[in-house]
Short mmCIF file of C-alpha atoms in Angstrom, two decimals:
data_model
loop_
_atom_site.label_atom_id
_atom_site.label_comp_id
_atom_site.label_asym_id
_atom_site.label_seq_id
_atom_site.Cartn_x
_atom_site.Cartn_y
_atom_site.Cartn_z
CA MET A 180 -16.48 15.81 -4.11
CA PRO A 181 -19.27 14.28 -6.60
CA HIS A 182 -18.38 11.38 -8.52
CA SER A 183 -19.18 11.18 -12.25
CA GLN A 184 -19.66 7.96 -14.13
CA SER A 185 -20.52 8.72 -17.66
CA SER A 186 -20.91 5.11 -18.70
CA ALA A 187 -23.95 4.84 -16.12
CA GLN A 188 -25.89 7.80 -17.26
CA ARG A 189 -27.05 9.80 -20.35
CA ASP A 190 -28.40 13.20 -20.87
CA SER A 191 -31.78 13.25 -22.53
CA PRO A 192 -32.97 16.08 -24.97
CA PHE A 193 -34.93 17.36 -22.17
CA GLY A 194 -31.96 18.28 -20.05
CA VAL A 195 -32.69 15.39 -17.51
CA ARG A 196 -29.72 13.28 -16.70
CA LEU A 197 -31.19 9.71 -17.19
CA ALA A 198 -29.94 6.17 -15.78
CA ARG A 199 -28.48 3.54 -18.19
CA GLY A 200 -30.95 0.88 -18.54
CA ALA A 201 -33.93 3.09 -19.05
CA SER A 202 -34.18 3.02 -22.84
CA PRO A 203 -36.42 -0.18 -23.15
CA TRP A 204 -39.05 1.80 -21.23
CA LEU A 205 -38.32 5.38 -22.40
CA LEU A 206 -37.84 4.91 -26.05
CA PRO A 207 -41.49 3.50 -26.85
CA THR A 208 -43.27 6.08 -24.42
CA VAL A 209 -41.47 9.16 -25.81
CA ALA A 210 -41.61 8.25 -29.37
CA THR A 211 -45.42 7.66 -29.06
CA ALA A 212 -45.76 10.90 -27.20
CA ALA A 213 -43.92 12.67 -29.94
CA VAL A 214 -45.79 11.06 -32.83
CA SER A 215 -49.16 11.59 -31.20
CA LEU A 216 -48.38 15.31 -30.51
CA ALA A 217 -47.23 15.95 -34.10
CA ARG A 218 -50.58 14.28 -35.41
CA ALA A 219 -52.78 15.84 -32.78
CA ARG A 220 -52.86 19.14 -34.72
CA ARG A 221 -54.85 17.37 -37.73
CA SER A 222 -56.81 14.61 -35.84
CA GLY A 223 -59.05 14.73 -32.62
CA ARG A 224 -58.19 11.01 -32.15
CA TRP A 225 -54.58 11.64 -31.99
CA ALA A 226 -55.23 14.51 -29.45
CA ALA A 227 -56.89 12.19 -27.26
CA VAL A 228 -53.86 9.77 -27.34
CA ALA A 229 -51.39 12.67 -26.95
CA VAL A 230 -52.66 13.71 -23.50
CA PRO A 231 -51.90 10.38 -21.67
CA ALA A 232 -48.87 9.36 -24.00
CA THR A 233 -47.27 12.76 -23.05
CA ALA A 234 -47.99 12.22 -19.29
CA LEU A 235 -46.53 8.81 -19.47
CA ALA A 236 -43.32 9.97 -21.17
CA ALA A 237 -42.99 12.75 -18.54
CA GLY A 238 -43.45 10.12 -15.84
CA MET A 239 -40.85 7.92 -17.34
CA LEU A 240 -38.34 10.74 -17.52
CA TRP A 241 -39.08 11.44 -13.85
CA PHE A 242 -38.76 7.71 -12.85
CA PHE A 243 -35.37 7.35 -14.70
CA ARG A 244 -33.66 10.65 -13.42
CA ASP A 245 -30.10 10.17 -12.36
CA PRO A 246 -28.95 13.38 -10.62
CA GLU A 247 -25.41 14.18 -9.46
CA ARG A 248 -24.93 13.82 -5.99
CA GLU A 249 -22.15 15.40 -3.43
CA ILE A 250 -20.94 12.44 -1.78
CA THR A 251 -20.94 12.37 1.89
CA GLN A 252 -17.91 11.20 3.87
CA GLY A 253 -18.43 8.27 6.22
CA ARG A 254 -17.53 4.67 6.61
CA VAL A 255 -20.87 3.47 5.23
CA ILE A 256 -23.38 5.51 3.22
CA SER A 257 -26.84 4.62 1.79
CA PRO A 258 -26.85 2.78 -1.52
CA ALA A 259 -30.45 3.79 -2.18
CA ASP A 260 -33.05 6.60 -2.07
CA GLY A 261 -36.05 5.58 -0.02
CA VAL A 262 -37.26 5.07 3.58
CA VAL A 263 -35.75 2.63 6.25
CA GLN A 264 -38.16 -0.23 6.32
CA SER A 265 -36.38 -2.36 8.99
CA ILE A 266 -33.20 -2.55 11.00
CA MET A 267 -32.62 -6.24 12.09
CA PRO A 268 -29.64 -7.71 14.04
CA TRP A 269 -28.49 -10.84 12.13
CA LYS A 270 -27.42 -14.16 13.86
CA ASP A 271 -23.89 -13.59 12.76
CA GLY A 272 -23.50 -10.29 14.39
CA ARG A 273 -24.15 -8.14 11.32
CA THR A 274 -27.12 -5.77 11.05
CA ARG A 275 -29.37 -5.68 8.18
CA VAL A 276 -30.79 -2.18 7.04
CA ALA A 277 -33.52 -2.48 4.79
CA ILE A 278 -34.52 0.53 2.42
CA PHE A 279 -37.73 0.52 0.64
CA MET A 280 -37.67 2.38 -2.75
CA SER A 281 -40.98 3.84 -4.05
CA PRO A 282 -41.71 4.48 -7.71
CA LEU A 283 -41.13 8.19 -6.82
CA ASN A 284 -37.59 7.63 -5.71
CA VAL A 285 -34.29 7.80 -7.78
CA HIS A 286 -33.77 4.10 -8.81
CA VAL A 287 -30.00 4.21 -9.44
CA ASN A 288 -27.95 2.53 -6.63
CA ARG A 289 -24.66 3.57 -5.28
CA ALA A 290 -21.82 1.89 -3.76
CA PRO A 291 -21.96 2.11 0.13
CA LEU A 292 -18.23 2.47 0.52
CA VAL A 293 -14.94 1.95 -1.28
CA GLY A 294 -13.95 -1.51 -2.27
CA THR A 295 -13.69 -4.25 -4.90
CA VAL A 296 -16.66 -6.12 -6.18
CA THR A 297 -16.10 -9.62 -5.25
CA SER A 298 -19.30 -11.25 -6.56
CA VAL A 299 -22.57 -10.13 -8.41
CA GLU A 300 -24.99 -12.93 -8.23
CA HIS A 301 -28.53 -13.01 -9.87
CA ILE A 302 -31.05 -15.12 -8.04
CA PRO A 303 -34.68 -15.86 -9.64
CA GLY A 304 -37.60 -15.36 -7.49
CA GLY A 305 -40.99 -13.94 -7.14
CA PHE A 306 -42.28 -10.39 -7.60
CA VAL A 307 -44.50 -9.63 -4.51
CA PRO A 308 -44.52 -6.18 -3.27
CA ALA A 309 -41.15 -4.98 -1.79
CA PHE A 310 -42.80 -3.90 1.52
CA ASN A 311 -44.10 -7.65 2.15
CA LYS A 312 -42.05 -9.87 4.19
CA GLU A 313 -42.33 -12.46 1.62
CA SER A 314 -40.25 -10.15 -0.84
CA GLU A 315 -37.09 -11.76 0.63
CA ASN A 316 -37.85 -14.50 -1.81
CA ASN A 317 -38.24 -12.06 -4.73
CA GLU A 318 -35.90 -11.79 -7.78
CA ARG A 319 -32.81 -10.21 -6.53
CA VAL A 320 -29.13 -9.41 -7.14
CA VAL A 321 -26.62 -10.20 -4.33
CA TRP A 322 -23.56 -7.97 -4.14
CA HIS A 323 -20.25 -8.53 -2.05
CA PHE A 324 -17.65 -5.90 -1.70
CA ASP A 325 -14.15 -6.37 -0.35
CA THR A 326 -13.61 -3.29 1.77
CA GLU A 327 -11.57 -1.99 4.63
CA LEU A 328 -14.53 -3.11 7.07
CA GLY A 329 -14.14 -6.67 5.45
CA ASP A 330 -16.89 -8.19 3.37
CA ILE A 331 -19.96 -6.03 2.97
CA GLU A 332 -23.16 -7.53 1.44
CA MET A 333 -25.75 -5.61 -0.42
CA VAL A 334 -28.88 -6.97 -1.93
CA GLN A 335 -31.13 -5.45 -4.63
CA ILE A 336 -34.54 -6.94 -4.54
CA ALA A 337 -37.21 -6.42 -7.20
CA GLY A 338 -40.77 -5.65 -6.35
CA ALA A 339 -44.43 -6.02 -7.82
CA VAL A 340 -43.40 -3.54 -10.65
CA ALA A 341 -39.62 -3.55 -10.41
CA ARG A 342 -39.09 -6.53 -12.34
CA ARG A 343 -35.59 -5.94 -13.88
CA ILE A 344 -32.46 -5.11 -12.01
CA VAL A 345 -29.64 -3.91 -14.03
CA PRO A 346 -26.05 -4.28 -12.64
CA TYR A 347 -23.65 -1.57 -13.96
CA VAL A 348 -20.30 -3.03 -12.87
CA PRO A 349 -18.96 -6.62 -13.05
CA GLN A 350 -17.09 -8.88 -10.56
CA GLY A 351 -13.59 -7.52 -9.91
CA THR A 352 -14.49 -3.82 -10.25
CA LYS A 353 -12.97 -1.36 -7.87
CA VAL A 354 -15.60 1.13 -6.93
CA GLU A 355 -15.44 4.33 -5.21
CA GLN A 356 -17.89 5.28 -2.42
CA GLY A 357 -21.05 6.64 -4.12
CA GLU A 358 -20.18 5.46 -7.40
CA ARG A 359 -23.14 4.28 -9.48
CA ILE A 360 -23.35 0.35 -9.41
CA GLY A 361 -26.93 -0.63 -10.73
CA LEU A 362 -30.50 0.19 -11.29
CA ILE A 363 -33.64 -1.17 -10.26
CA ARG A 364 -36.68 -0.26 -12.50
CA PHE A 365 -39.51 1.39 -10.59
CA GLY A 366 -40.04 0.55 -6.86
CA SER A 367 -38.16 -1.86 -4.98
CA ARG A 368 -35.93 -2.52 -1.95
CA VAL A 369 -32.29 -2.57 -1.17
CA ASP A 370 -30.71 -4.37 1.96
CA ILE A 371 -27.28 -3.62 3.16
CA TYR A 372 -25.48 -5.84 5.98
CA LEU A 373 -23.46 -3.57 8.36
CA PRO A 374 -20.46 -5.54 9.96
CA GLU A 375 -20.43 -6.52 13.71
CA GLY A 376 -19.19 -3.62 15.82
CA VAL A 377 -20.74 -0.80 13.39
CA ASP A 378 -23.44 1.16 15.24
CA VAL A 379 -26.42 2.07 12.77
CA ALA A 380 -26.97 5.83 12.54
CA VAL A 381 -30.46 5.80 11.00
CA GLU A 382 -34.05 4.80 12.25
CA VAL A 383 -36.96 2.96 10.96
CA GLY A 384 -39.07 5.49 8.89
CA GLN A 385 -36.23 7.75 8.17
CA ALA A 386 -35.68 8.99 4.56
CA THR A 387 -32.34 8.09 2.98
CA THR A 388 -30.43 9.42 -0.02
CA ALA A 389 -28.04 7.38 -2.01
CA GLY A 390 -24.39 8.70 -1.62
CA VAL A 391 -25.54 11.09 0.94
CA THR A 392 -27.02 9.55 4.01
CA ARG A 393 -24.51 8.00 6.43
CA LEU A 394 -25.71 4.75 7.92
CA ASP A 395 -23.06 4.29 10.53
CA ARG A 396 -22.19 6.23 13.41
CA ASP A 397 -18.54 7.04 14.68
#
């Protein structure tokens, strides 16, 4: 069944469900578009402004959409929309699955499985493109979940454009699988570390959908 989290999303006047944390970007662009459209009838200058302003506002509405999802059953599901960038065995036996999110993807991230948030740590860093190897030193938020599989680590990484990560839930919160837990504005990357013994079900280059794509194999 789909999970609903009213505190993490809002309905816009345009009938598009929007992510929480989008207001600082949306309000100025929508307001500019509305004003320029209203004045365009009387001024050619405003008409010239109205076209790009309206296009930008429409783009922002698309970027910050937050659709409902039918949550997939499985031990570990994708926390992000995007494309699998890499699958890397880690020295401690875990496997890191890195998912690259483009500006066209939904930017809301979801809990990969049922558990309790044991830590949410913000780490300052750079802002190189998320597909760059050096992006591992970017601004990021490191999550840890206490789950039936043990400790699960997930990392939200900011990119060249995505310079703001907005966690929705604090440490100590019990989350359902597929529940909305945070937002990365614009393109970025999300890494999840699968525990030792969990086989990866996705491949590099495969598209993923948050809350829908299963990452593990039975």
